[in-house]
Amino acid sequence: MRNPVTTRKTSFMGPKDAFPADVFPQERKFTMKKPVVFLLFALLAIFATACGTAATPTQSPPPTQAPATAVPAPTEAPTEAPTMAPAPTEIPFDVTAAEEEGYWYSRYNLGNLVFRSGMGVTFMPQPEMMQAMMQAVDANPEDGDTVMPPVNPALLQAVYASGAPHYITKLDPADFATQRWNPDSFDSTVTTRAMGWTIIKESEWAKQFHVDNHFGTVEDNFGAQWRFVGMVLNAESKMQLQYALQNLKNDAGLFVNSDGTLDYTGNWVMLEALSDAAGTLNAEALPHSATNRYHNPEQGAMFQGAADTLYAALADRQPEGIEETSLAIQALAWYAVNTANDANVQSALEKIAAFGDALSAASPANATENALAIRGLVEAYRLTGDDAYLNAAANAFDALSADFNP
């Protein structure tokens, strides 16, 4: 039997033998007999005669008359359909949606700042350092998942206070040099707050890029590029800490801004940054991971020692206002968890309780202060287990919610 596919020609009118026989059944000849032919001719003749005698007589057209001058009717304005307000649609925004949006805003804001913007003192790692980081995240570069370092990145060893995120040249997504921000907008002051918050964000995102079931392990054939990004973020955080220790630290053990001003709130942020970085480097394994590619006990000990020194310099500091009090509690929580000095752990917990009491008694004046109060009180509860701080945080949340206009 023939294969219909292989014998069929490239035409919609293919040969009949290219298809099964039942598609084109046997054709039959059809022959009219003579009596039938005569009868048909007779009927046609009668029909033609009837049509010829029944023609309708042609009528003359009516006489032509001059058109009367018409008075145009007044034009009425069109009636506009009433505008109907759309029915309100409920926006499905819940905790999961908020976490998802926060994740992406945080990720892209950080990447644009510390890889592309040029808003700070830049540095370029040595090729040997880059090669070591690539090897640390990809055990088999031949498996189809290979690290591709970006072209012309602007890694930062110091972060400026502020700048406007506007490009100054035509964008080429593959070339980071085209994604520099306008340097005329930069406030080139290096502040403890800008440095501290950037370091914290880099440390936390380095941990995110280390989650095994999301970005894979070094043996996997996926995620190498993002594991490499985690390595670079970790390297930047260490470079920035070293810059701060070498250029911003004063004789009293505190950090000052590059213009010489002392910001105590910024020092609490730096205490958190040092503690977080030390904990990251000292850990045998990171959360949601079986390993720690950033593990470096020697560097961890150095930064933990710097945190101990800063803690001692802040020993007598009584925070002023809701913002500093909240940030002090948050920094002390990170410090208490990571320091190896048992005596300092106990004193840090005592400070957290005292600052938590002050925060509970405070009267936030706006949404920002309410948010700061909530954050500090939640940390005070987590470290001390005292429900009074959790209840105070709930009251602050109720006040914040009451001001929310959906």
mmCIF file of C-alpha atoms in Angstrom:
data_model
loop_
_atom_site.group_PDB
_atom_site.id
_atom_site.type_symbol
_atom_site.label_atom_id
_atom_site.label_comp_id
_atom_site.label_asym_id
_atom_site.label_seq_id
_atom_site.Cartn_x
_atom_site.Cartn_y
_atom_site.Cartn_z
ATOM 1 C CA MET A 1 0.000 0.000 0.000
ATOM 2 C CA ARG A 2 1.293 3.456 -0.834
ATOM 3 C CA ASN A 3 2.148 5.934 1.910
ATOM 4 C CA PRO A 4 -0.221 8.888 1.379
ATOM 5 C CA VAL A 5 2.371 11.330 2.741
ATOM 6 C CA THR A 6 5.296 10.213 0.638
ATOM 7 C CA THR A 7 3.373 9.848 -2.658
ATOM 8 C CA ARG A 8 1.421 13.092 -2.312
ATOM 9 C CA LYS A 9 2.590 15.930 -4.573
ATOM 10 C CA THR A 10 3.119 19.463 -3.288
ATOM 11 C CA SER A 11 -0.243 20.678 -4.519
ATOM 12 C CA PHE A 12 -3.725 21.058 -3.150
ATOM 13 C CA MET A 13 -4.910 19.294 -6.361
ATOM 14 C CA GLY A 14 -2.815 16.179 -5.954
ATOM 15 C CA PRO A 15 -3.408 12.947 -7.893
ATOM 16 C CA LYS A 16 -6.243 10.781 -6.746
ATOM 17 C CA ASP A 17 -4.060 7.722 -6.255
ATOM 18 C CA ALA A 18 -2.164 9.594 -3.573
ATOM 19 C CA PHE A 19 -5.114 9.147 -1.188
ATOM 20 C CA PRO A 20 -7.099 6.168 0.048
ATOM 21 C CA ALA A 21 -9.652 4.851 -2.397
ATOM 22 C CA ASP A 22 -12.661 5.756 -0.267
ATOM 23 C CA VAL A 23 -11.840 9.472 -0.578
ATOM 24 C CA PHE A 24 -12.447 9.395 -4.345
ATOM 25 C CA PRO A 25 -15.088 6.675 -4.954
ATOM 26 C CA GLN A 26 -15.530 5.079 -8.424
ATOM 27 C CA GLU A 27 -17.042 7.579 -10.896
ATOM 28 C CA ARG A 28 -20.142 6.572 -12.856
ATOM 29 C CA LYS A 29 -21.225 7.697 -16.375
ATOM 30 C CA PHE A 30 -24.668 9.247 -16.604
ATOM 31 C CA THR A 31 -26.557 9.110 -20.029
ATOM 32 C CA MET A 32 -29.909 10.786 -20.778
ATOM 33 C CA LYS A 33 -32.422 8.827 -22.794
ATOM 34 C CA LYS A 34 -34.144 10.404 -25.843
ATOM 35 C CA PRO A 35 -37.760 10.733 -24.512
ATOM 36 C CA VAL A 36 -36.454 12.686 -21.614
ATOM 37 C CA VAL A 37 -34.564 15.041 -23.940
ATOM 38 C CA PHE A 38 -37.661 15.816 -26.063
ATOM 39 C CA LEU A 39 -39.741 16.533 -22.977
ATOM 40 C CA LEU A 40 -37.175 19.009 -21.659
ATOM 41 C CA PHE A 41 -37.030 20.918 -24.969
ATOM 42 C CA ALA A 42 -40.824 21.215 -25.018
ATOM 43 C CA LEU A 43 -40.986 22.654 -21.537
ATOM 44 C CA LEU A 44 -38.248 25.192 -22.339
ATOM 45 C CA ALA A 45 -40.124 26.411 -25.411
ATOM 46 C CA ILE A 46 -43.371 26.963 -23.479
ATOM 47 C CA PHE A 47 -41.496 28.870 -20.733
ATOM 48 C CA ALA A 48 -39.763 31.166 -23.266
ATOM 49 C CA THR A 49 -43.092 32.039 -24.977
ATOM 50 C CA ALA A 50 -44.747 32.924 -21.690
ATOM 51 C CA CYS A 51 -41.873 35.253 -20.758
ATOM 52 C CA GLY A 52 -42.029 37.025 -24.121
ATOM 53 C CA THR A 53 -45.790 37.813 -23.974
ATOM 54 C CA ALA A 54 -45.846 38.902 -20.344
ATOM 55 C CA ALA A 55 -43.425 41.856 -20.665
ATOM 56 C CA THR A 56 -44.280 44.900 -18.524
ATOM 57 C CA PRO A 57 -45.044 48.099 -20.589
ATOM 58 C CA THR A 58 -42.481 50.899 -20.262
ATOM 59 C CA GLN A 59 -43.779 54.015 -18.437
ATOM 60 C CA SER A 60 -42.637 57.570 -19.196
ATOM 61 C CA PRO A 61 -40.730 59.338 -16.445
ATOM 62 C CA PRO A 62 -42.566 62.163 -14.601
ATOM 63 C CA PRO A 63 -42.057 65.727 -15.931
ATOM 64 C CA THR A 64 -39.016 67.550 -14.592
ATOM 65 C CA GLN A 65 -39.815 70.343 -12.111
ATOM 66 C CA ALA A 66 -37.535 73.046 -10.745
ATOM 67 C CA PRO A 67 -36.616 72.250 -7.163
ATOM 68 C CA ALA A 68 -38.168 74.479 -4.526
ATOM 69 C CA THR A 69 -35.873 76.586 -2.438
ATOM 70 C CA ALA A 70 -35.634 74.698 0.810
ATOM 71 C CA VAL A 71 -35.188 76.422 4.161
ATOM 72 C CA PRO A 72 -32.534 74.488 6.087
ATOM 73 C CA ALA A 73 -33.631 73.228 9.444
ATOM 74 C CA PRO A 74 -31.642 74.552 12.420
ATOM 75 C CA THR A 75 -28.745 72.304 13.391
ATOM 76 C CA GLU A 76 -29.113 70.829 16.810
ATOM 77 C CA ALA A 77 -26.127 70.140 18.972
ATOM 78 C CA PRO A 78 -25.449 66.409 19.251
ATOM 79 C CA THR A 79 -26.530 64.868 22.475
ATOM 80 C CA GLU A 80 -23.520 63.617 24.400
ATOM 81 C CA ALA A 81 -23.794 60.336 26.187
ATOM 82 C CA PRO A 82 -23.398 60.785 29.931
ATOM 83 C CA THR A 83 -19.983 59.811 31.275
ATOM 84 C CA MET A 84 -20.294 56.848 33.554
ATOM 85 C CA ALA A 85 -17.715 56.409 36.255
ATOM 86 C CA PRO A 86 -16.239 52.908 36.123
ATOM 87 C CA ALA A 87 -17.206 50.618 38.925
ATOM 88 C CA PRO A 88 -14.456 50.412 41.535
ATOM 89 C CA THR A 89 -12.237 47.382 41.090
ATOM 90 C CA GLU A 90 -10.588 45.847 44.081
ATOM 91 C CA ILE A 91 -6.819 45.647 43.657
ATOM 92 C CA PRO A 92 -5.538 42.298 44.919
ATOM 93 C CA PHE A 93 -2.572 43.597 46.919
ATOM 94 C CA ASP A 94 -1.578 41.467 49.877
ATOM 95 C CA VAL A 95 1.531 40.583 51.857
ATOM 96 C CA THR A 96 2.814 38.293 49.104
ATOM 97 C CA ALA A 97 2.415 41.015 46.467
ATOM 98 C CA ALA A 98 4.155 43.540 48.713
ATOM 99 C CA GLU A 99 7.079 41.159 49.250
ATOM 100 C CA GLU A 100 7.346 40.517 45.506
ATOM 101 C CA GLU A 101 7.387 44.208 44.623
ATOM 102 C CA GLY A 102 9.844 44.979 47.407
ATOM 103 C CA TYR A 103 12.131 42.207 46.159
ATOM 104 C CA TRP A 104 12.400 43.585 42.632
ATOM 105 C CA TYR A 105 12.602 47.269 43.588
ATOM 106 C CA SER A 106 15.374 46.448 46.051
ATOM 107 C CA ARG A 107 17.281 44.254 43.607
ATOM 108 C CA TYR A 108 17.265 46.654 40.670
ATOM 109 C CA ASN A 109 17.879 49.792 42.731
ATOM 110 C CA LEU A 110 20.970 48.220 44.261
ATOM 111 C CA GLY A 111 22.322 46.835 40.984
ATOM 112 C CA ASN A 112 21.993 50.155 39.195
ATOM 113 C CA LEU A 113 23.753 51.979 42.020
ATOM 114 C CA VAL A 114 26.732 49.718 42.696
ATOM 115 C CA PHE A 115 27.372 48.306 39.201
ATOM 116 C CA ARG A 116 26.371 51.030 36.744
ATOM 117 C CA SER A 117 25.850 54.524 38.162
ATOM 118 C CA GLY A 118 29.420 55.582 38.908
ATOM 119 C CA MET A 119 28.065 57.507 41.917
ATOM 120 C CA GLY A 120 31.104 57.149 44.137
ATOM 121 C CA VAL A 121 34.769 56.266 44.236
ATOM 122 C CA THR A 122 35.124 53.419 41.735
ATOM 123 C CA PHE A 123 37.548 50.515 41.540
ATOM 124 C CA MET A 124 38.208 47.612 39.191
ATOM 125 C CA PRO A 125 39.188 44.216 40.650
ATOM 126 C CA GLN A 126 42.351 42.575 39.423
ATOM 127 C CA PRO A 127 41.843 39.916 36.705
ATOM 128 C CA GLU A 128 43.068 37.231 39.111
ATOM 129 C CA MET A 129 40.386 38.215 41.621
ATOM 130 C CA MET A 130 37.684 38.127 38.926
ATOM 131 C CA GLN A 131 38.853 34.709 37.743
ATOM 132 C CA ALA A 132 38.784 33.342 41.294
ATOM 133 C CA MET A 133 35.214 34.572 41.817
ATOM 134 C CA MET A 134 34.109 32.995 38.513
ATOM 135 C CA GLN A 135 35.642 29.660 39.463
ATOM 136 C CA ALA A 136 34.041 29.807 42.922
ATOM 137 C CA VAL A 137 30.517 29.881 41.457
ATOM 138 C CA ASP A 138 30.841 27.513 38.478
ATOM 139 C CA ALA A 139 32.455 24.088 38.846
ATOM 140 C CA ASN A 140 31.871 23.175 35.198
ATOM 141 C CA PRO A 141 32.005 26.095 32.725
ATOM 142 C CA GLU A 142 31.478 23.645 29.855
ATOM 143 C CA ASP A 143 27.942 22.684 30.910
ATOM 144 C CA GLY A 144 26.319 25.523 28.967
ATOM 145 C CA ASP A 145 25.908 27.813 31.986
ATOM 146 C CA THR A 146 28.873 30.163 32.002
ATOM 147 C CA VAL A 147 29.563 33.425 33.815
ATOM 148 C CA MET A 148 29.692 36.478 31.551
ATOM 149 C CA PRO A 149 31.202 39.444 33.431
ATOM 150 C CA PRO A 150 29.525 42.735 32.465
ATOM 151 C CA VAL A 151 31.240 45.174 30.131
ATOM 152 C CA ASN A 152 32.575 48.369 31.750
ATOM 153 C CA PRO A 153 31.063 48.080 35.246
ATOM 154 C CA ALA A 154 31.600 50.835 37.822
ATOM 155 C CA LEU A 155 32.137 49.050 41.139
ATOM 156 C CA LEU A 156 32.153 51.332 44.171
ATOM 157 C CA GLN A 157 34.588 51.380 47.091
ATOM 158 C CA ALA A 158 32.918 54.513 48.468
ATOM 159 C CA VAL A 159 29.364 55.746 47.913
ATOM 160 C CA TYR A 160 28.438 59.394 47.480
ATOM 161 C CA ALA A 161 25.616 60.925 49.491
ATOM 162 C CA SER A 162 23.213 61.396 46.578
ATOM 163 C CA GLY A 163 22.723 61.754 42.837
ATOM 164 C CA ALA A 164 20.036 61.841 40.148
ATOM 165 C CA PRO A 165 19.538 58.551 38.264
ATOM 166 C CA HIS A 166 19.476 60.040 34.754
ATOM 167 C CA TYR A 167 21.557 58.669 31.876
ATOM 168 C CA ILE A 168 23.770 61.020 29.899
ATOM 169 C CA THR A 169 24.351 58.930 26.785
ATOM 170 C CA LYS A 170 22.445 56.547 24.525
ATOM 171 C CA LEU A 171 21.609 53.334 26.361
ATOM 172 C CA ASP A 172 23.217 50.060 25.407
ATOM 173 C CA PRO A 173 22.028 47.408 27.909
ATOM 174 C CA ALA A 174 25.125 45.283 27.183
ATOM 175 C CA ASP A 175 27.526 48.121 28.031
ATOM 176 C CA PHE A 176 27.410 49.397 31.605
ATOM 177 C CA ALA A 177 29.412 52.483 30.605
ATOM 178 C CA THR A 178 26.282 53.822 28.882
ATOM 179 C CA GLN A 179 24.355 53.535 32.155
ATOM 180 C CA ARG A 180 26.336 56.061 34.163
ATOM 181 C CA TRP A 181 24.309 58.708 35.981
ATOM 182 C CA ASN A 182 24.823 62.408 35.435
ATOM 183 C CA PRO A 183 27.902 63.293 37.543
ATOM 184 C CA ASP A 184 26.812 66.926 37.714
ATOM 185 C CA SER A 185 24.009 65.794 40.035
ATOM 186 C CA PHE A 186 26.290 64.059 42.557
ATOM 187 C CA ASP A 187 26.785 65.228 46.113
ATOM 188 C CA SER A 188 30.274 63.759 46.485
ATOM 189 C CA THR A 189 30.198 63.772 50.281
ATOM 190 C CA VAL A 190 30.877 60.264 51.614
ATOM 191 C CA THR A 191 28.551 59.794 54.557
ATOM 192 C CA THR A 192 28.339 57.082 57.175
ATOM 193 C CA ARG A 193 24.648 56.566 56.417
ATOM 194 C CA ALA A 194 25.101 56.135 52.660
ATOM 195 C CA MET A 195 28.034 53.793 53.181
ATOM 196 C CA GLY A 196 26.372 51.801 55.960
ATOM 197 C CA TRP A 197 23.048 51.251 54.219
ATOM 198 C CA THR A 198 24.758 50.270 50.947
ATOM 199 C CA ILE A 199 26.972 47.738 52.729
ATOM 200 C CA ILE A 200 23.961 46.224 54.524
ATOM 201 C CA LYS A 201 22.057 45.932 51.268
ATOM 202 C CA GLU A 202 25.031 44.321 49.516
ATOM 203 C CA SER A 203 25.489 41.802 52.335
ATOM 204 C CA GLU A 204 21.825 40.855 52.376
ATOM 205 C CA TRP A 205 21.606 40.505 48.589
ATOM 206 C CA ALA A 206 24.792 38.462 48.522
ATOM 207 C CA LYS A 207 22.925 36.034 50.805
ATOM 208 C CA GLN A 208 19.911 36.078 48.492
ATOM 209 C CA PHE A 209 22.084 35.070 45.535
ATOM 210 C CA HIS A 210 23.407 32.202 47.646
ATOM 211 C CA VAL A 211 20.045 30.434 48.132
ATOM 212 C CA ASP A 212 20.607 26.929 46.767
ATOM 213 C CA ASN A 213 17.119 26.120 45.491
ATOM 214 C CA HIS A 214 16.754 29.471 43.726
ATOM 215 C CA PHE A 215 20.134 30.226 42.148
ATOM 216 C CA GLY A 216 21.632 26.754 42.321
ATOM 217 C CA THR A 217 24.941 25.414 43.594
ATOM 218 C CA VAL A 218 28.330 25.454 41.893
ATOM 219 C CA GLU A 219 27.620 22.002 40.393
ATOM 220 C CA ASP A 220 24.323 23.050 38.794
ATOM 221 C CA ASN A 221 23.982 24.040 35.140
ATOM 222 C CA PHE A 222 21.953 27.149 35.941
ATOM 223 C CA GLY A 223 22.356 30.302 38.023
ATOM 224 C CA ALA A 224 26.107 30.817 37.587
ATOM 225 C CA GLN A 225 25.680 34.437 36.533
ATOM 226 C CA TRP A 226 23.663 35.328 39.634
ATOM 227 C CA ARG A 227 25.969 33.423 41.946
ATOM 228 C CA PHE A 228 28.759 35.529 40.444
ATOM 229 C CA VAL A 229 26.761 38.712 41.148
ATOM 230 C CA GLY A 230 26.592 37.594 44.785
ATOM 231 C CA MET A 231 30.372 37.250 44.870
ATOM 232 C CA VAL A 232 30.824 40.755 43.452
ATOM 233 C CA LEU A 233 28.385 42.249 45.978
ATOM 234 C CA ASN A 234 30.265 40.577 48.809
ATOM 235 C CA ALA A 235 33.557 41.932 47.441
ATOM 236 C CA GLU A 236 32.140 45.454 47.198
ATOM 237 C CA SER A 237 30.849 45.370 50.776
ATOM 238 C CA LYS A 238 34.334 44.464 52.017
ATOM 239 C CA MET A 239 35.998 47.164 49.914
ATOM 240 C CA GLN A 240 33.585 49.766 51.278
ATOM 241 C CA LEU A 241 34.153 48.694 54.888
ATOM 242 C CA GLN A 242 37.894 48.934 54.398
ATOM 243 C CA TYR A 243 37.492 52.400 52.857
ATOM 244 C CA ALA A 244 35.429 53.546 55.845
ATOM 245 C CA LEU A 245 37.910 52.138 58.365
ATOM 246 C CA GLN A 246 40.835 53.794 56.599
ATOM 247 C CA ASN A 247 39.275 57.148 55.665
ATOM 248 C CA LEU A 248 36.301 57.939 57.928
ATOM 249 C CA LYS A 249 37.243 56.712 61.402
ATOM 250 C CA ASN A 250 38.308 59.327 63.978
ATOM 251 C CA ASP A 251 40.468 59.068 67.084
ATOM 252 C CA ALA A 252 37.418 58.422 69.304
ATOM 253 C CA GLY A 253 36.602 55.229 67.388
ATOM 254 C CA LEU A 254 33.583 56.799 65.668
ATOM 255 C CA PHE A 255 33.005 57.322 61.955
ATOM 256 C CA VAL A 256 32.665 60.829 60.527
ATOM 257 C CA ASN A 257 31.472 61.987 57.133
ATOM 258 C CA SER A 258 34.067 63.051 54.595
ATOM 259 C CA ASP A 259 33.301 66.689 55.394
ATOM 260 C CA GLY A 260 34.198 66.102 59.048
ATOM 261 C CA THR A 261 30.670 66.084 60.504
ATOM 262 C CA LEU A 262 29.723 63.467 63.100
ATOM 263 C CA ASP A 263 26.386 61.706 62.633
ATOM 264 C CA TYR A 264 25.495 59.392 65.509
ATOM 265 C CA THR A 265 22.598 57.848 63.626
ATOM 266 C CA GLY A 266 25.015 56.989 60.814
ATOM 267 C CA ASN A 267 27.307 55.319 63.346
ATOM 268 C CA TRP A 268 24.517 53.002 64.486
ATOM 269 C CA VAL A 269 24.004 52.098 60.823
ATOM 270 C CA MET A 270 27.733 51.387 60.485
ATOM 271 C CA LEU A 271 27.576 49.148 63.586
ATOM 272 C CA GLU A 272 24.883 47.097 61.863
ATOM 273 C CA ALA A 273 26.887 47.004 58.616
ATOM 274 C CA LEU A 274 30.042 45.759 60.342
ATOM 275 C CA SER A 275 28.109 43.148 62.357
ATOM 276 C CA ASP A 276 26.206 41.847 59.329
ATOM 277 C CA ALA A 277 29.340 41.584 57.191
ATOM 278 C CA ALA A 278 31.262 39.826 59.990
ATOM 279 C CA GLY A 279 28.433 37.350 60.518
ATOM 280 C CA THR A 280 28.297 36.619 56.780
ATOM 281 C CA LEU A 281 32.034 35.955 56.554
ATOM 282 C CA ASN A 282 32.172 33.850 59.724
ATOM 283 C CA ALA A 283 29.223 31.541 58.950
ATOM 284 C CA GLU A 284 29.974 27.979 57.870
ATOM 285 C CA ALA A 285 26.743 27.953 55.868
ATOM 286 C CA LEU A 286 24.344 30.718 54.912
ATOM 287 C CA PRO A 287 20.538 30.583 55.316
ATOM 288 C CA HIS A 288 18.842 28.263 52.806
ATOM 289 C CA SER A 289 22.199 26.956 51.670
ATOM 290 C CA ALA A 290 24.463 24.039 52.539
ATOM 291 C CA THR A 291 27.664 26.077 52.084
ATOM 292 C CA ASN A 292 29.095 29.595 52.249
ATOM 293 C CA ARG A 293 31.154 30.737 49.266
ATOM 294 C CA TYR A 294 31.966 33.971 51.128
ATOM 295 C CA HIS A 295 33.383 32.155 54.177
ATOM 296 C CA ASN A 296 36.560 33.916 55.331
ATOM 297 C CA PRO A 297 37.129 33.741 59.110
ATOM 298 C CA GLU A 298 40.182 36.012 58.960
ATOM 299 C CA GLN A 299 38.251 38.847 57.320
ATOM 300 C CA GLY A 300 35.264 38.123 59.545
ATOM 301 C CA ALA A 301 37.394 38.518 62.671
ATOM 302 C CA MET A 302 38.757 41.827 61.397
ATOM 303 C CA PHE A 303 35.316 43.319 60.821
ATOM 304 C CA GLN A 304 33.952 41.878 64.063
ATOM 305 C CA GLY A 305 36.817 43.519 65.923
ATOM 306 C CA ALA A 306 35.916 46.814 64.251
ATOM 307 C CA ALA A 307 32.303 46.326 65.368
ATOM 308 C CA ASP A 308 33.441 45.732 68.955
ATOM 309 C CA THR A 309 35.475 48.941 68.831
ATOM 310 C CA LEU A 310 32.538 50.950 67.496
ATOM 311 C CA TYR A 311 30.221 49.441 70.119
ATOM 312 C CA ALA A 312 32.582 50.623 72.837
ATOM 313 C CA ALA A 313 32.702 54.103 71.291
ATOM 314 C CA LEU A 314 28.887 54.241 71.404
ATOM 315 C CA ALA A 315 28.634 52.886 74.963
ATOM 316 C CA ASP A 316 27.523 56.151 76.537
ATOM 317 C CA ARG A 317 25.367 57.354 73.679
ATOM 318 C CA GLN A 318 21.703 57.992 74.473
ATOM 319 C CA PRO A 319 19.810 58.127 71.165
ATOM 320 C CA GLU A 320 17.864 61.295 70.404
ATOM 321 C CA GLY A 321 14.500 61.045 68.703
ATOM 322 C CA ILE A 322 12.530 58.177 67.199
ATOM 323 C CA GLU A 323 14.769 57.637 64.196
ATOM 324 C CA GLU A 324 18.041 57.261 66.068
ATOM 325 C CA THR A 325 16.410 55.159 68.807
ATOM 326 C CA SER A 326 14.905 52.743 66.284
ATOM 327 C CA LEU A 327 18.135 52.400 64.310
ATOM 328 C CA ALA A 328 20.131 51.923 67.507
ATOM 329 C CA ILE A 329 17.886 48.995 68.506
ATOM 330 C CA GLN A 330 18.243 47.432 65.056
ATOM 331 C CA ALA A 331 22.041 47.785 65.106
ATOM 332 C CA LEU A 332 22.336 46.390 68.615
ATOM 333 C CA ALA A 333 20.263 43.361 67.575
ATOM 334 C CA TRP A 334 22.715 42.546 64.768
ATOM 335 C CA TYR A 335 25.667 43.169 67.050
ATOM 336 C CA ALA A 336 24.358 40.987 69.902
ATOM 337 C CA VAL A 337 23.771 38.062 67.553
ATOM 338 C CA ASN A 338 27.212 38.207 65.909
ATOM 339 C CA THR A 339 29.740 39.335 68.526
ATOM 340 C CA ALA A 340 31.903 36.775 70.262
ATOM 341 C CA ASN A 341 32.159 38.949 73.394
ATOM 342 C CA ASP A 342 29.662 37.489 75.896
ATOM 343 C CA ALA A 343 29.805 40.526 78.176
ATOM 344 C CA ASN A 344 28.915 42.770 75.262
ATOM 345 C CA VAL A 345 25.991 40.534 74.358
ATOM 346 C CA GLN A 346 24.426 41.066 77.773
ATOM 347 C CA SER A 347 24.995 44.816 77.800
ATOM 348 C CA ALA A 348 23.629 45.112 74.261
ATOM 349 C CA LEU A 349 20.434 43.335 75.339
ATOM 350 C CA GLU A 350 20.085 45.716 78.260
ATOM 351 C CA LYS A 351 20.469 48.683 75.940
ATOM 352 C CA ILE A 352 17.824 47.218 73.597
ATOM 353 C CA ALA A 353 15.367 46.988 76.509
ATOM 354 C CA ALA A 354 16.056 50.545 77.657
ATOM 355 C CA PHE A 355 15.752 51.954 74.142
ATOM 356 C CA GLY A 356 12.608 49.860 73.596
ATOM 357 C CA ASP A 357 11.010 51.458 76.642
ATOM 358 C CA ALA A 358 11.837 54.911 75.300
ATOM 359 C CA LEU A 359 10.403 54.020 71.893
ATOM 360 C CA SER A 360 7.215 52.648 73.472
ATOM 361 C CA ALA A 361 6.662 55.979 75.243
ATOM 362 C CA ALA A 362 7.378 58.105 72.160
ATOM 363 C CA SER A 363 4.668 59.870 70.149
ATOM 364 C CA PRO A 364 5.330 59.511 66.407
ATOM 365 C CA ALA A 365 4.396 62.658 64.492
ATOM 366 C CA ASN A 366 4.045 61.172 61.004
ATOM 367 C CA ALA A 367 3.996 57.978 58.975
ATOM 368 C CA THR A 368 7.786 57.757 58.772
ATOM 369 C CA GLU A 369 8.179 57.926 62.538
ATOM 370 C CA ASN A 370 5.412 55.348 62.983
ATOM 371 C CA ALA A 371 7.222 52.998 60.617
ATOM 372 C CA LEU A 372 10.514 53.523 62.450
ATOM 373 C CA ALA A 373 8.818 52.860 65.779
ATOM 374 C CA ILE A 374 7.295 49.620 64.493
ATOM 375 C CA ARG A 375 10.624 48.374 63.172
ATOM 376 C CA GLY A 376 12.519 49.137 66.367
ATOM 377 C CA LEU A 377 9.850 47.723 68.672
ATOM 378 C CA VAL A 378 9.611 44.472 66.718
ATOM 379 C CA GLU A 379 13.380 44.021 67.064
ATOM 380 C CA ALA A 380 13.181 44.783 70.792
ATOM 381 C CA TYR A 381 10.522 42.074 71.139
ATOM 382 C CA ARG A 382 12.514 39.539 69.110
ATOM 383 C CA LEU A 383 15.660 40.014 71.202
ATOM 384 C CA THR A 384 14.041 40.248 74.650
ATOM 385 C CA GLY A 385 10.804 38.291 74.247
ATOM 386 C CA ASP A 386 8.902 41.030 76.117
ATOM 387 C CA ASP A 387 5.316 41.233 74.809
ATOM 388 C CA ALA A 388 5.088 44.890 75.844
ATOM 389 C CA TYR A 389 7.219 45.841 72.836
ATOM 390 C CA LEU A 390 5.067 43.772 70.482
ATOM 391 C CA ASN A 391 1.906 45.421 71.831
ATOM 392 C CA ALA A 392 3.467 48.862 71.405
ATOM 393 C CA ALA A 393 4.400 47.946 67.828
ATOM 394 C CA ALA A 394 0.788 46.889 67.195
ATOM 395 C CA ASN A 395 -0.459 50.247 68.469
ATOM 396 C CA ALA A 396 1.960 52.069 66.182
ATOM 397 C CA PHE A 397 0.787 49.942 63.279
ATOM 398 C CA ASP A 398 -2.854 50.824 64.000
ATOM 399 C CA ALA A 399 -1.938 54.505 63.981
ATOM 400 C CA LEU A 400 -0.063 54.077 60.703
ATOM 401 C CA SER A 401 -2.983 52.206 59.125
ATOM 402 C CA ALA A 402 -5.442 54.906 60.165
ATOM 403 C CA ASP A 403 -3.511 57.417 58.034
ATOM 404 C CA PHE A 404 -3.489 55.179 54.987
ATOM 405 C CA ASN A 405 -5.694 56.354 52.108
ATOM 406 C CA PRO A 406 -6.301 53.354 49.817
#
